[in-house]
Amino acid sequence: AKAAGRGKHCFYEASMHSEASDRQLLENDLRGAIDRNELSVVFQTIVRAASEEMAGFEALVRWQHPKRGAISPAKFIPLAEECGMIGRIGEWVLNQALAAARGWPENVRVAVNLSPIQFNDPKIVEIVDAALKVSGVKPSRLELEITEGVFLADSDVTDGTFARLKELGVRLALDDFGTGYSSLGYLKKAPFDKIKIDQSFVRGAASRSSRNAAIIRAIVTLAESLDMDTVAEGVETHDDLQLMRDLGVSQIQGYIFGRPYGVEEATTLAESKSVE
Ligand code: C2E
Ligand code: CA
Ligand code: CA
Ligand code: CA
């Protein structure tokens, strides 16, 4: 079912099983969601830990379903990946994100999530290049967030894509760091500029055992010696923020600095909070 092609349904046995047929219904709805204007992109701030200056925003997709209301990307992105729709959705998000970034100060970056399926599309470098050219945004302002899932595919193709994306001048971030199987090996292989420390290590770290802090400290040391930035994701409290600063994390993302914003609010914030 994973390799289901464009326009195909993933669950051929769908009508036999109610959970599967619910997915089938959702899949059908998702196919038309872009054209019906049901998808949107919101932007969450990423700030420098020491100065609280704006470093950039992460673009996050939203789906407002006409009957079911808001559906989480944690639910519909995997569906889009399984049903051959992630390429189109991901390219749409990329274009929306770059169009927004064009209206921000030059030193504010935009981070866009790239599904492993998009990453392993032989056309991905051309797609990113074309989107950058259409927007006029400098490649160094675009950060692509990638998870370890990309490494499960053919490694020659993967290595080549990393090299060509770096040639374009975009930045690469390893997302959800620490949750996968072989993160350290991947750090050796691929030219990441940034590590995003997964929320599961970060959230509540200040009030938990010191094990979380010890792990984060080790990740920061590793990142610094490989000349990479670190971002702590999921910072919600002042205690956790202070701990992340004490541990030397370079950037912070989390509800403490706000929920994701619509494009107008993000632009206003970018203009007021960034320092040239
Ligand atoms: P992610 O890439 O790890 O994105 C961070 C998620 O954590 C976002 O959830 C964000 O709203 C949430 N978050 C940020 N700060 C906090 C905090 O302080 N506390 C808590 N509890 N949560 C926080 P969201 O927007 O629901 O996205 C969930 C996942 O869906 C993303 O995780 C990403 O894997 C995927 N996703 C979202 N947008 C896209 C997209 O455009 N393309 C792809 N391929 N995946 C996307
Ligand atoms: Ca991300
Ligand atoms: Ca993440
Ligand atoms: Ca930096």
PDB file of N, CA and C in Angstrom, residues 119-159:
ATOM      1  N   PHE A 119      11.482  14.091  -0.536  1.00  0.00           N
ATOM      2  CA  PHE A 119      12.948  14.141  -0.616  1.00  0.00           C
ATOM      3  C   PHE A 119      13.471  13.134  -1.632  1.00  0.00           C
ATOM      4  N   ASN A 120      12.845  11.982  -1.688  1.00  0.00           N
ATOM      5  CA  ASN A 120      13.326  10.926  -2.578  1.00  0.00           C
ATOM      6  C   ASN A 120      12.721  10.978  -3.983  1.00  0.00           C
ATOM      7  N   ASP A 121      11.959  12.013  -4.259  1.00  0.00           N
ATOM      8  CA  ASP A 121      11.487  12.267  -5.623  1.00  0.00           C
ATOM      9  C   ASP A 121      12.682  12.765  -6.446  1.00  0.00           C
ATOM     10  N   PRO A 122      12.995  12.099  -7.558  1.00  0.00           N
ATOM     11  CA  PRO A 122      14.158  12.525  -8.353  1.00  0.00           C
ATOM     12  C   PRO A 122      14.093  13.996  -8.798  1.00  0.00           C
ATOM     13  N   LYS A 123      12.918  14.574  -8.788  1.00  0.00           N
ATOM     14  CA  LYS A 123      12.749  15.968  -9.231  1.00  0.00           C
ATOM     15  C   LYS A 123      12.841  16.976  -8.085  1.00  0.00           C
ATOM     16  N   ILE A 124      13.125  16.526  -6.863  1.00  0.00           N
ATOM     17  CA  ILE A 124      12.994  17.436  -5.720  1.00  0.00           C
ATOM     18  C   ILE A 124      13.898  18.666  -5.833  1.00  0.00           C
ATOM     19  N   VAL A 125      15.115  18.487  -6.330  1.00  0.00           N
ATOM     20  CA  VAL A 125      16.025  19.635  -6.394  1.00  0.00           C
ATOM     21  C   VAL A 125      15.494  20.681  -7.375  1.00  0.00           C
ATOM     22  N   GLU A 126      14.982  20.207  -8.515  1.00  0.00           N
ATOM     23  CA  GLU A 126      14.377  21.134  -9.482  1.00  0.00           C
ATOM     24  C   GLU A 126      13.149  21.834  -8.895  1.00  0.00           C
ATOM     25  N   ILE A 127      12.359  21.088  -8.131  1.00  0.00           N
ATOM     26  CA  ILE A 127      11.149  21.666  -7.533  1.00  0.00           C
ATOM     27  C   ILE A 127      11.525  22.789  -6.560  1.00  0.00           C
ATOM     28  N   VAL A 128      12.515  22.521  -5.723  1.00  0.00           N
ATOM     29  CA  VAL A 128      12.947  23.531  -4.749  1.00  0.00           C
ATOM     30  C   VAL A 128      13.564  24.735  -5.468  1.00  0.00           C
ATOM     31  N   ASP A 129      14.402  24.459  -6.458  1.00  0.00           N
ATOM     32  CA  ASP A 129      15.048  25.520  -7.233  1.00  0.00           C
ATOM     33  C   ASP A 129      14.002  26.411  -7.899  1.00  0.00           C
ATOM     34  N   ALA A 130      13.012  25.777  -8.535  1.00  0.00           N
ATOM     35  CA  ALA A 130      11.964  26.541  -9.225  1.00  0.00           C
ATOM     36  C   ALA A 130      11.171  27.392  -8.229  1.00  0.00           C
ATOM     37  N   ALA A 131      10.841  26.820  -7.080  1.00  0.00           N
ATOM     38  CA  ALA A 131      10.066  27.564  -6.075  1.00  0.00           C
ATOM     39  C   ALA A 131      10.858  28.776  -5.578  1.00  0.00           C
ATOM     40  N   LEU A 132      12.165  28.591  -5.370  1.00  0.00           N
ATOM     41  CA  LEU A 132      13.007  29.705  -4.942  1.00  0.00           C
ATOM     42  C   LEU A 132      13.020  30.804  -6.006  1.00  0.00           C
ATOM     43  N   LYS A 133      13.157  30.407  -7.269  1.00  0.00           N
ATOM     44  CA  LYS A 133      13.236  31.403  -8.348  1.00  0.00           C
ATOM     45  C   LYS A 133      11.935  32.175  -8.478  1.00  0.00           C
ATOM     46  N   VAL A 134      10.812  31.465  -8.423  1.00  0.00           N
ATOM     47  CA  VAL A 134       9.505  32.135  -8.520  1.00  0.00           C
ATOM     48  C   VAL A 134       9.350  33.160  -7.397  1.00  0.00           C
ATOM     49  N   SER A 135       9.801  32.798  -6.198  1.00  0.00           N
ATOM     50  CA  SER A 135       9.597  33.675  -5.041  1.00  0.00           C
ATOM     51  C   SER A 135      10.624  34.795  -4.978  1.00  0.00           C
ATOM     52  N   GLY A 136      11.790  34.572  -5.524  1.00  0.00           N
ATOM     53  CA  GLY A 136      12.872  35.549  -5.393  1.00  0.00           C
ATOM     54  C   GLY A 136      13.550  35.531  -4.029  1.00  0.00           C
ATOM     55  N   VAL A 137      13.200  34.538  -3.194  1.00  0.00           N
ATOM     56  CA  VAL A 137      13.810  34.437  -1.863  1.00  0.00           C
ATOM     57  C   VAL A 137      15.210  33.818  -1.994  1.00  0.00           C
ATOM     58  N   LYS A 138      16.170  34.392  -1.288  1.00  0.00           N
ATOM     59  CA  LYS A 138      17.535  33.860  -1.319  1.00  0.00           C
ATOM     60  C   LYS A 138      17.562  32.443  -0.765  1.00  0.00           C
ATOM     61  N   PRO A 139      18.238  31.501  -1.431  1.00  0.00           N
ATOM     62  CA  PRO A 139      18.271  30.110  -0.966  1.00  0.00           C
ATOM     63  C   PRO A 139      18.712  29.968   0.489  1.00  0.00           C
ATOM     64  N   SER A 140      19.624  30.821   0.944  1.00  0.00           N
ATOM     65  CA  SER A 140      20.128  30.695   2.316  1.00  0.00           C
ATOM     66  C   SER A 140      19.056  31.018   3.363  1.00  0.00           C
ATOM     67  N   ARG A 141      17.940  31.591   2.926  1.00  0.00           N
ATOM     68  CA  ARG A 141      16.844  31.867   3.875  1.00  0.00           C
ATOM     69  C   ARG A 141      15.884  30.697   4.008  1.00  0.00           C
ATOM     70  N   LEU A 142      16.058  29.682   3.163  1.00  0.00           N
ATOM     71  CA  LEU A 142      15.168  28.508   3.228  1.00  0.00           C
ATOM     72  C   LEU A 142      15.867  27.367   3.962  1.00  0.00           C
ATOM     73  N   GLU A 143      15.162  26.845   4.962  1.00  0.00           N
ATOM     74  CA  GLU A 143      15.679  25.708   5.719  1.00  0.00           C
ATOM     75  C   GLU A 143      14.717  24.537   5.494  1.00  0.00           C
ATOM     76  N   LEU A 144      15.236  23.427   5.020  1.00  0.00           N
ATOM     77  CA  LEU A 144      14.386  22.257   4.805  1.00  0.00           C
ATOM     78  C   LEU A 144      14.522  21.320   5.998  1.00  0.00           C
ATOM     79  N   GLU A 145      13.394  20.987   6.619  1.00  0.00           N
ATOM     80  CA  GLU A 145      13.396  20.094   7.785  1.00  0.00           C
ATOM     81  C   GLU A 145      13.104  18.671   7.325  1.00  0.00           C
ATOM     82  N   ILE A 146      14.022  17.792   7.667  1.00  0.00           N
ATOM     83  CA  ILE A 146      13.986  16.420   7.176  1.00  0.00           C
ATOM     84  C   ILE A 146      14.075  15.478   8.370  1.00  0.00           C
ATOM     85  N   THR A 147      13.361  14.374   8.304  1.00  0.00           N
ATOM     86  CA  THR A 147      13.488  13.376   9.372  1.00  0.00           C
ATOM     87  C   THR A 147      14.335  12.195   8.879  1.00  0.00           C
ATOM     88  N   GLU A 148      14.673  11.341   9.814  1.00  0.00           N
ATOM     89  CA  GLU A 148      15.520  10.199   9.458  1.00  0.00           C
ATOM     90  C   GLU A 148      14.892   9.269   8.447  1.00  0.00           C
ATOM     91  N   GLY A 149      13.595   9.386   8.257  1.00  0.00           N
ATOM     92  CA  GLY A 149      12.899   8.572   7.263  1.00  0.00           C
ATOM     93  C   GLY A 149      13.534   8.641   5.883  1.00  0.00           C
ATOM     94  N   VAL A 150      14.201   9.745   5.571  1.00  0.00           N
ATOM     95  CA  VAL A 150      14.804   9.872   4.232  1.00  0.00           C
ATOM     96  C   VAL A 150      15.902   8.836   4.018  1.00  0.00           C
ATOM     97  N   PHE A 151      16.502   8.382   5.091  1.00  0.00           N
ATOM     98  CA  PHE A 151      17.641   7.477   4.944  1.00  0.00           C
ATOM     99  C   PHE A 151      17.230   6.035   4.700  1.00  0.00           C
ATOM    100  N   LEU A 152      15.924   5.770   4.762  1.00  0.00           N
ATOM    101  CA  LEU A 152      15.476   4.404   4.528  1.00  0.00           C
ATOM    102  C   LEU A 152      15.497   4.046   3.046  1.00  0.00           C
ATOM    103  N   ALA A 153      15.566   5.064   2.201  1.00  0.00           N
ATOM    104  CA  ALA A 153      15.560   4.808   0.748  1.00  0.00           C
ATOM    105  C   ALA A 153      16.980   4.537   0.246  1.00  0.00           C
ATOM    106  N   ASP A 154      17.115   4.375  -1.068  1.00  0.00           N
ATOM    107  CA  ASP A 154      18.384   4.110  -1.745  1.00  0.00           C
ATOM    108  C   ASP A 154      19.429   5.156  -1.357  1.00  0.00           C
ATOM    109  N   SER A 155      20.543   4.718  -0.802  1.00  0.00           N
ATOM    110  CA  SER A 155      21.453   5.690  -0.209  1.00  0.00           C
ATOM    111  C   SER A 155      22.234   6.509  -1.240  1.00  0.00           C
ATOM    112  N   ASP A 156      22.472   5.960  -2.448  1.00  0.00           N
ATOM    113  CA  ASP A 156      23.176   6.766  -3.456  1.00  0.00           C
ATOM    114  C   ASP A 156      22.333   7.952  -3.886  1.00  0.00           C
ATOM    115  N   VAL A 157      21.044   7.679  -4.114  1.00  0.00           N
ATOM    116  CA  VAL A 157      20.114   8.746  -4.503  1.00  0.00           C
ATOM    117  C   VAL A 157      20.054   9.795  -3.395  1.00  0.00           C
ATOM    118  N   THR A 158      19.927   9.307  -2.155  1.00  0.00           N
ATOM    119  CA  THR A 158      19.809  10.209  -1.016  1.00  0.00           C
ATOM    120  C   THR A 158      21.052  11.096  -0.893  1.00  0.00           C
ATOM    121  N   ASP A 159      22.228  10.489  -0.970  1.00  0.00           N
ATOM    122  CA  ASP A 159      23.472  11.259  -0.855  1.00  0.00           C
ATOM    123  C   ASP A 159      23.555  12.330  -1.942  1.00  0.00           C
TER     124      ASP A 159
END
